[in-house]
Amino acid sequence: MRVTERLSSTTVRNRQRRADGRGRADDGSASDGPSCPGSLIVVSNRQPYRHEYEDKDENDSVTPSDSGSSSPDGNGTTLMGADGGTHSTAETRSITVDEPTGGLTAGLDPVVQRTDGTWIAWGDGDADFTVTDERNCVAVPPDEEAYTLRRLELSDEAVDSYYYGFSNQVLWPLCHGFPDLIEDRSNDFEWYRTVNERFAEAVADHATDDSVIWIQDYHLALAPRMVQESVPAGATVAHFWHIPWPSPETFRHCPAGGRILEGLLGNDLLGFHVERYADQFLNCVDRFLPKATVDRARRTVRYDGRTTRVVATPMGVDAESYERDAQSSDPDQLSDLFEEYGIPQGTTIGLGLDRLDYTKGIPERLAALERFFERNPGWRGEFTFVQKATPSRTEIGTYEQYGELVRSEVQRINRRFETDDWRPIVYTEDMLSQTDICALYRRADVMVVSPLIDGMNLVAQEYVAASIDGDSALVLSDRTGAHERLGSHALTIDPTDTDGFTDQLEHALSMSPYERRRRMNTLRQRVFNNDLESWMDTQFDWIRRVHGDHQQTETGTDTDSDSREPTPPV
């Protein structure tokens, strides 16, 4: 829904908690859901709310953010810009607010609202700084003003070097096992260090002795040590690393690898999705930081007078929201989608949903589909594979080339097998709403998730949550973090084994209804039992433990921390 109002304040006000659970209660009774043990400061590259001019000016620039959601478009709220001082257009141009629709930002947003906390992120919207105060802060969400969003303004050069450079041409390929794709450009690391320093300075502006500072992902690997050096001693610094961590043999290719490890060991708590990544991090520390003491049994590292605990906690999705959207999907809406993309009614549907990223295994998927239609001519005209792809980081040559390869392969395979009224692969890069995506999830007979490597992969879990009819199958790469939770009842593939991949596609399409339901019922139980809220509960259990140790250390109270292990997720 779009409403028009005037942005009246950039200060956080306490509001009564609404019936739907959003907002912050003044009486402290709003304890539903995960709760943080201290004053929460979230630090991430991506911001939870973005302000954009509704009427785009030719000089407006749109900069990227990493997306943790399958649906890239947000819910829009239209506002008139507040008086921005030097922003002469603020009173004459309408501003929309993109709100979080999925992934980590959507999951964390209500938690930060309950804590009256602070979120620090890069302000990448073209109207972001029209609506902030003199400290670059704005109260969010617009209709609640429950917490403070502190934005950092980055120059084009900083974005090119910090984001496109070191983050996504060094750390991303390195951690995903593609050292040959590393581009170590001059000045990229220095800009990465500078931007991390700016994030740390912003944290210091807001931190207190009781603060819990929760840093997100690979863009901010140097920030933890910088933060520790600038915040009160009682504050706790935690970090979740959402992508894989490489083996020492791969990590040795990292420019400034020692600095990255030292930065991350500024954390009191460092989390990964799966145990394999946590263990590989410990192996890298043991190999490349000889002064560090690694305790593998307890998964702790002692370095430079500090102890860092390393944990593995697989992330989930907001399963109830995907189930709810799937239940409310309109058959006419799906018919309109099928008509728009030329998908025959009644055809068996396969589905892929990915960013155009070289880690996602899309060419390998296309090769398996081509082999499938070679081996199974009876399925021609009866099975359509829908591939939704989202262009990503196209300013990086490797990504642009990858997108061109995918598009050309789709065209080649379609030319080989298509008929006058059927295409084997329906490919689109269009923006789809979460409602449309959930309708496709529900309708798809087979979901194919085939990354060459993936820290977790939330799409697989979203599909399972939206598969409310139960008569569907998940084909899942054994190289995803999600495979550790779902692999026993998904159809496992090695994405590089074309014949084996094709065998599993055939199995998915020939499986009995009973077998499909049996597998999907178990998958759904696992996804709902280990959803996003459960993951955040586990995060805060660990943070509470480390935070308590910190507070007791500050007061001189001894504690046996290893006797208070948080309960791991099922």
mmCIF file of C-alpha atoms in Angstrom, residues 25-242:
data_model
loop_
_atom_site.group_PDB
_atom_site.id
_atom_site.type_symbol
_atom_site.label_atom_id
_atom_site.label_comp_id
_atom_site.label_asym_id
_atom_site.label_seq_id
_atom_site.Cartn_x
_atom_site.Cartn_y
_atom_site.Cartn_z
ATOM 1 C CA ALA A 25 5.903 -1.739 23.936
ATOM 2 C CA ASP A 26 6.719 0.758 26.661
ATOM 3 C CA ASP A 27 5.920 -1.676 29.471
ATOM 4 C CA GLY A 28 8.487 -4.260 28.416
ATOM 5 C CA SER A 29 5.847 -6.905 27.816
ATOM 6 C CA ALA A 30 6.503 -7.231 24.108
ATOM 7 C CA SER A 31 8.783 -10.217 24.449
ATOM 8 C CA ASP A 32 7.368 -12.322 21.652
ATOM 9 C CA GLY A 33 10.111 -13.679 19.430
ATOM 10 C CA PRO A 34 13.904 -13.462 19.822
ATOM 11 C CA SER A 35 15.271 -10.967 22.327
ATOM 12 C CA CYS A 36 18.725 -9.472 22.627
ATOM 13 C CA PRO A 37 20.508 -9.482 26.010
ATOM 14 C CA GLY A 38 21.680 -5.867 25.663
ATOM 15 C CA SER A 39 21.205 -2.727 23.611
ATOM 16 C CA LEU A 40 21.348 -4.039 20.032
ATOM 17 C CA ILE A 41 23.393 -2.421 17.267
ATOM 18 C CA VAL A 42 23.177 -4.210 13.912
ATOM 19 C CA VAL A 43 25.921 -3.424 11.397
ATOM 20 C CA SER A 44 25.555 -4.476 7.759
ATOM 21 C CA ASN A 45 26.386 -3.416 4.238
ATOM 22 C CA ARG A 46 22.725 -3.605 3.244
ATOM 23 C CA GLN A 47 20.196 -1.305 4.887
ATOM 24 C CA PRO A 48 16.704 -2.424 5.963
ATOM 25 C CA TYR A 49 14.939 0.648 4.489
ATOM 26 C CA ARG A 50 15.878 2.616 1.386
ATOM 27 C CA HIS A 51 14.530 6.045 0.425
ATOM 28 C CA GLU A 52 14.221 6.686 -3.307
ATOM 29 C CA TYR A 53 12.867 9.573 -5.345
ATOM 30 C CA GLU A 54 9.685 8.430 -7.013
ATOM 31 C CA ASP A 55 10.308 10.664 -10.037
ATOM 32 C CA LYS A 56 13.813 9.654 -11.100
ATOM 33 C CA ASP A 57 16.126 12.465 -12.177
ATOM 34 C CA GLU A 58 18.702 11.748 -14.863
ATOM 35 C CA ASN A 59 21.420 12.622 -12.351
ATOM 36 C CA ASP A 60 20.122 10.199 -9.730
ATOM 37 C CA SER A 61 22.371 7.204 -9.272
ATOM 38 C CA VAL A 62 21.238 3.829 -8.024
ATOM 39 C CA THR A 63 23.851 1.821 -6.206
ATOM 40 C CA PRO A 64 23.670 -1.862 -5.360
ATOM 41 C CA SER A 65 22.935 -3.751 -2.202
ATOM 42 C CA ASP A 66 23.377 -7.427 -1.577
ATOM 43 C CA SER A 67 20.049 -9.149 -1.420
ATOM 44 C CA GLY A 68 19.143 -11.879 1.004
ATOM 45 C CA SER A 69 15.666 -12.240 -0.416
ATOM 46 C CA SER A 70 14.281 -14.020 -3.413
ATOM 47 C CA SER A 71 11.976 -11.079 -4.133
ATOM 48 C CA PRO A 72 14.077 -8.000 -4.898
ATOM 49 C CA ASP A 73 11.297 -5.440 -4.904
ATOM 50 C CA GLY A 74 10.157 -3.886 -1.633
ATOM 51 C CA ASN A 75 6.859 -2.641 -0.307
ATOM 52 C CA GLY A 76 6.586 1.047 -1.054
ATOM 53 C CA THR A 77 5.501 3.878 1.211
ATOM 54 C CA THR A 78 5.392 7.308 -0.412
ATOM 55 C CA LEU A 79 6.445 10.359 1.573
ATOM 56 C CA MET A 80 7.254 13.968 0.940
ATOM 57 C CA GLY A 81 10.846 14.679 1.811
ATOM 58 C CA ALA A 82 11.575 16.554 5.040
ATOM 59 C CA ASP A 83 13.483 19.810 4.894
ATOM 60 C CA GLY A 84 16.977 18.624 4.076
ATOM 61 C CA GLY A 85 18.745 21.985 4.240
ATOM 62 C CA THR A 86 20.949 21.944 1.158
ATOM 63 C CA HIS A 87 18.600 19.486 -0.604
ATOM 64 C CA SER A 88 16.584 21.988 -2.612
ATOM 65 C CA THR A 89 14.317 19.299 -4.096
ATOM 66 C CA ALA A 90 13.141 17.879 -0.772
ATOM 67 C CA GLU A 91 9.845 19.770 -0.710
ATOM 68 C CA THR A 92 8.958 19.164 -4.339
ATOM 69 C CA ARG A 93 9.782 15.534 -5.038
ATOM 70 C CA SER A 94 7.952 12.492 -3.710
ATOM 71 C CA ILE A 95 10.011 9.871 -1.907
ATOM 72 C CA THR A 96 9.243 6.157 -1.658
ATOM 73 C CA VAL A 97 10.478 3.856 1.066
ATOM 74 C CA ASP A 98 11.451 0.319 0.111
ATOM 75 C CA GLU A 99 10.800 -1.930 3.073
ATOM 76 C CA PRO A 100 12.327 -5.362 3.743
ATOM 77 C CA THR A 101 10.406 -8.257 2.185
ATOM 78 C CA GLY A 102 12.521 -11.279 3.039
ATOM 79 C CA GLY A 103 15.823 -12.641 4.228
ATOM 80 C CA LEU A 104 17.889 -11.414 7.142
ATOM 81 C CA THR A 105 16.842 -7.770 6.985
ATOM 82 C CA ALA A 106 13.149 -8.658 7.214
ATOM 83 C CA GLY A 107 13.849 -11.068 10.061
ATOM 84 C CA LEU A 108 16.005 -8.696 12.082
ATOM 85 C CA ASP A 109 13.831 -5.620 11.567
ATOM 86 C CA PRO A 110 11.160 -6.501 14.194
ATOM 87 C CA VAL A 111 13.904 -7.561 16.634
ATOM 88 C CA VAL A 112 15.607 -4.179 16.382
ATOM 89 C CA GLN A 113 12.195 -2.514 16.713
ATOM 90 C CA ARG A 114 11.553 -4.318 20.012
ATOM 91 C CA THR A 115 14.922 -3.269 21.427
ATOM 92 C CA ASP A 116 14.694 0.399 20.406
ATOM 93 C CA GLY A 117 18.069 -0.346 18.815
ATOM 94 C CA THR A 118 20.289 1.049 16.086
ATOM 95 C CA TRP A 119 21.042 -0.257 12.611
ATOM 96 C CA ILE A 120 24.164 1.032 10.816
ATOM 97 C CA ALA A 121 24.403 0.501 7.052
ATOM 98 C CA TRP A 122 25.462 2.005 3.752
ATOM 99 C CA GLY A 123 22.878 4.471 2.505
ATOM 100 C CA ASP A 124 22.542 3.492 -1.148
ATOM 101 C CA GLY A 125 19.173 5.093 -1.950
ATOM 102 C CA ASP A 126 19.195 8.299 -3.979
ATOM 103 C CA ALA A 127 16.985 10.088 -1.408
ATOM 104 C CA ASP A 128 18.512 8.508 1.691
ATOM 105 C CA PHE A 129 20.288 11.622 2.912
ATOM 106 C CA THR A 130 17.414 13.953 2.096
ATOM 107 C CA VAL A 131 15.503 12.475 5.028
ATOM 108 C CA THR A 132 18.272 12.058 7.636
ATOM 109 C CA ASP A 133 19.269 14.454 10.400
ATOM 110 C CA GLU A 134 22.672 16.067 10.895
ATOM 111 C CA ARG A 135 24.063 12.735 12.188
ATOM 112 C CA ASN A 136 22.785 10.864 9.100
ATOM 113 C CA CYS A 137 20.131 9.152 11.224
ATOM 114 C CA VAL A 138 16.467 8.528 10.439
ATOM 115 C CA ALA A 139 13.764 6.836 12.498
ATOM 116 C CA VAL A 140 12.318 3.690 10.949
ATOM 117 C CA PRO A 141 9.984 2.127 10.002
ATOM 118 C CA PRO A 142 8.180 5.211 8.667
ATOM 119 C CA ASP A 143 4.863 4.396 10.331
ATOM 120 C CA GLU A 144 6.366 3.312 13.666
ATOM 121 C CA GLU A 145 9.682 5.154 14.174
ATOM 122 C CA ALA A 146 10.776 2.355 16.486
ATOM 123 C CA TYR A 147 14.557 2.466 16.030
ATOM 124 C CA THR A 148 17.382 4.493 14.525
ATOM 125 C CA LEU A 149 18.846 3.788 11.104
ATOM 126 C CA ARG A 150 22.315 5.362 10.841
ATOM 127 C CA ARG A 151 23.484 5.674 7.249
ATOM 128 C CA LEU A 152 26.995 5.941 5.859
ATOM 129 C CA GLU A 153 27.442 7.933 2.676
ATOM 130 C CA LEU A 154 30.050 6.409 0.353
ATOM 131 C CA SER A 155 31.676 8.033 -2.664
ATOM 132 C CA ASP A 156 31.606 6.348 -6.058
ATOM 133 C CA GLU A 157 35.298 5.533 -5.668
ATOM 134 C CA ALA A 158 34.670 3.946 -2.277
ATOM 135 C CA VAL A 159 31.815 1.844 -3.661
ATOM 136 C CA ASP A 160 33.913 0.718 -6.617
ATOM 137 C CA SER A 161 36.845 -0.359 -4.452
ATOM 138 C CA TYR A 162 35.192 -1.498 -1.208
ATOM 139 C CA TYR A 163 32.073 -3.132 -2.656
ATOM 140 C CA TYR A 164 32.846 -4.092 -6.259
ATOM 141 C CA GLY A 165 36.531 -4.451 -5.544
ATOM 142 C CA PHE A 166 37.782 -6.174 -2.408
ATOM 143 C CA SER A 167 34.410 -7.465 -1.185
ATOM 144 C CA ASN A 168 33.233 -8.983 -4.463
ATOM 145 C CA GLN A 169 36.393 -9.515 -6.503
ATOM 146 C CA VAL A 170 38.554 -10.854 -3.680
ATOM 147 C CA LEU A 171 36.579 -12.167 -0.698
ATOM 148 C CA TRP A 172 33.556 -13.481 -2.616
ATOM 149 C CA PRO A 173 35.488 -15.632 -5.145
ATOM 150 C CA LEU A 174 38.019 -16.630 -2.481
ATOM 151 C CA CYS A 175 35.422 -17.884 -0.011
ATOM 152 C CA HIS A 176 33.486 -19.696 -2.743
ATOM 153 C CA GLY A 177 36.566 -21.549 -3.940
ATOM 154 C CA PHE A 178 37.327 -19.578 -7.114
ATOM 155 C CA PRO A 179 40.817 -18.180 -6.444
ATOM 156 C CA ASP A 180 41.454 -17.859 -10.199
ATOM 157 C CA LEU A 181 38.753 -15.162 -10.312
ATOM 158 C CA ILE A 182 40.405 -12.968 -7.665
ATOM 159 C CA GLU A 183 41.200 -9.477 -8.956
ATOM 160 C CA ASP A 184 43.578 -7.772 -6.539
ATOM 161 C CA ARG A 185 43.374 -4.206 -7.820
ATOM 162 C CA SER A 186 45.492 -1.427 -6.384
ATOM 163 C CA ASN A 187 43.796 0.609 -3.644
ATOM 164 C CA ASP A 188 40.875 -1.823 -3.230
ATOM 165 C CA PHE A 189 42.077 -3.141 0.117
ATOM 166 C CA GLU A 190 42.870 0.348 1.389
ATOM 167 C CA TRP A 191 39.342 1.465 0.538
ATOM 168 C CA TYR A 192 37.979 -1.687 2.158
ATOM 169 C CA ARG A 193 39.932 -0.835 5.314
ATOM 170 C CA THR A 194 38.789 2.803 5.186
ATOM 171 C CA VAL A 195 35.108 1.909 4.815
ATOM 172 C CA ASN A 196 35.357 -0.667 7.616
ATOM 173 C CA GLU A 197 36.930 2.061 9.737
ATOM 174 C CA ARG A 198 34.013 4.369 9.021
ATOM 175 C CA PHE A 199 31.556 1.675 10.077
ATOM 176 C CA ALA A 200 33.530 1.189 13.309
ATOM 177 C CA GLU A 201 33.493 4.933 14.005
ATOM 178 C CA ALA A 202 29.729 4.985 13.519
ATOM 179 C CA VAL A 203 29.353 2.084 15.960
ATOM 180 C CA ALA A 204 31.438 3.955 18.532
ATOM 181 C CA ASP A 205 29.047 6.914 18.278
ATOM 182 C CA HIS A 206 26.156 4.727 19.443
ATOM 183 C CA ALA A 207 27.717 2.028 21.670
ATOM 184 C CA THR A 208 27.400 1.856 25.447
ATOM 185 C CA ASP A 209 28.859 -0.489 28.025
ATOM 186 C CA ASP A 210 25.777 -2.728 27.659
ATOM 187 C CA SER A 211 25.718 -2.794 23.843
ATOM 188 C CA VAL A 212 25.571 -5.936 21.749
ATOM 189 C CA ILE A 213 27.098 -5.135 18.371
ATOM 190 C CA TRP A 214 26.078 -7.678 15.707
ATOM 191 C CA ILE A 215 28.047 -7.394 12.473
ATOM 192 C CA GLN A 216 26.876 -9.106 9.289
ATOM 193 C CA ASP A 217 28.900 -10.800 6.569
ATOM 194 C CA TYR A 218 32.051 -10.476 4.506
ATOM 195 C CA HIS A 219 31.924 -6.767 3.692
ATOM 196 C CA LEU A 220 33.036 -5.944 7.234
ATOM 197 C CA ALA A 221 35.792 -8.418 8.105
ATOM 198 C CA LEU A 222 38.135 -5.756 9.519
ATOM 199 C CA ALA A 223 35.483 -3.937 11.533
ATOM 200 C CA PRO A 224 35.324 -6.192 14.641
ATOM 201 C CA ARG A 225 38.867 -5.400 15.832
ATOM 202 C CA MET A 226 38.368 -1.717 15.049
ATOM 203 C CA VAL A 227 35.101 -1.740 16.990
ATOM 204 C CA GLN A 228 36.647 -3.468 20.010
ATOM 205 C CA GLU A 229 39.291 -0.771 20.172
ATOM 206 C CA SER A 230 36.738 2.055 20.183
ATOM 207 C CA VAL A 231 33.733 0.925 22.276
ATOM 208 C CA PRO A 232 33.332 0.555 26.061
ATOM 209 C CA ALA A 233 34.923 -2.566 27.516
ATOM 210 C CA GLY A 234 31.596 -4.117 28.520
ATOM 211 C CA ALA A 235 30.211 -4.121 24.972
ATOM 212 C CA THR A 236 29.985 -7.451 23.135
ATOM 213 C CA VAL A 237 30.969 -7.821 19.481
ATOM 214 C CA ALA A 238 29.461 -10.676 17.449
ATOM 215 C CA HIS A 239 29.650 -11.401 13.739
ATOM 216 C CA PHE A 240 27.806 -13.765 11.423
ATOM 217 C CA TRP A 241 29.629 -14.820 8.243
ATOM 218 C CA HIS A 242 26.880 -15.741 5.766
#
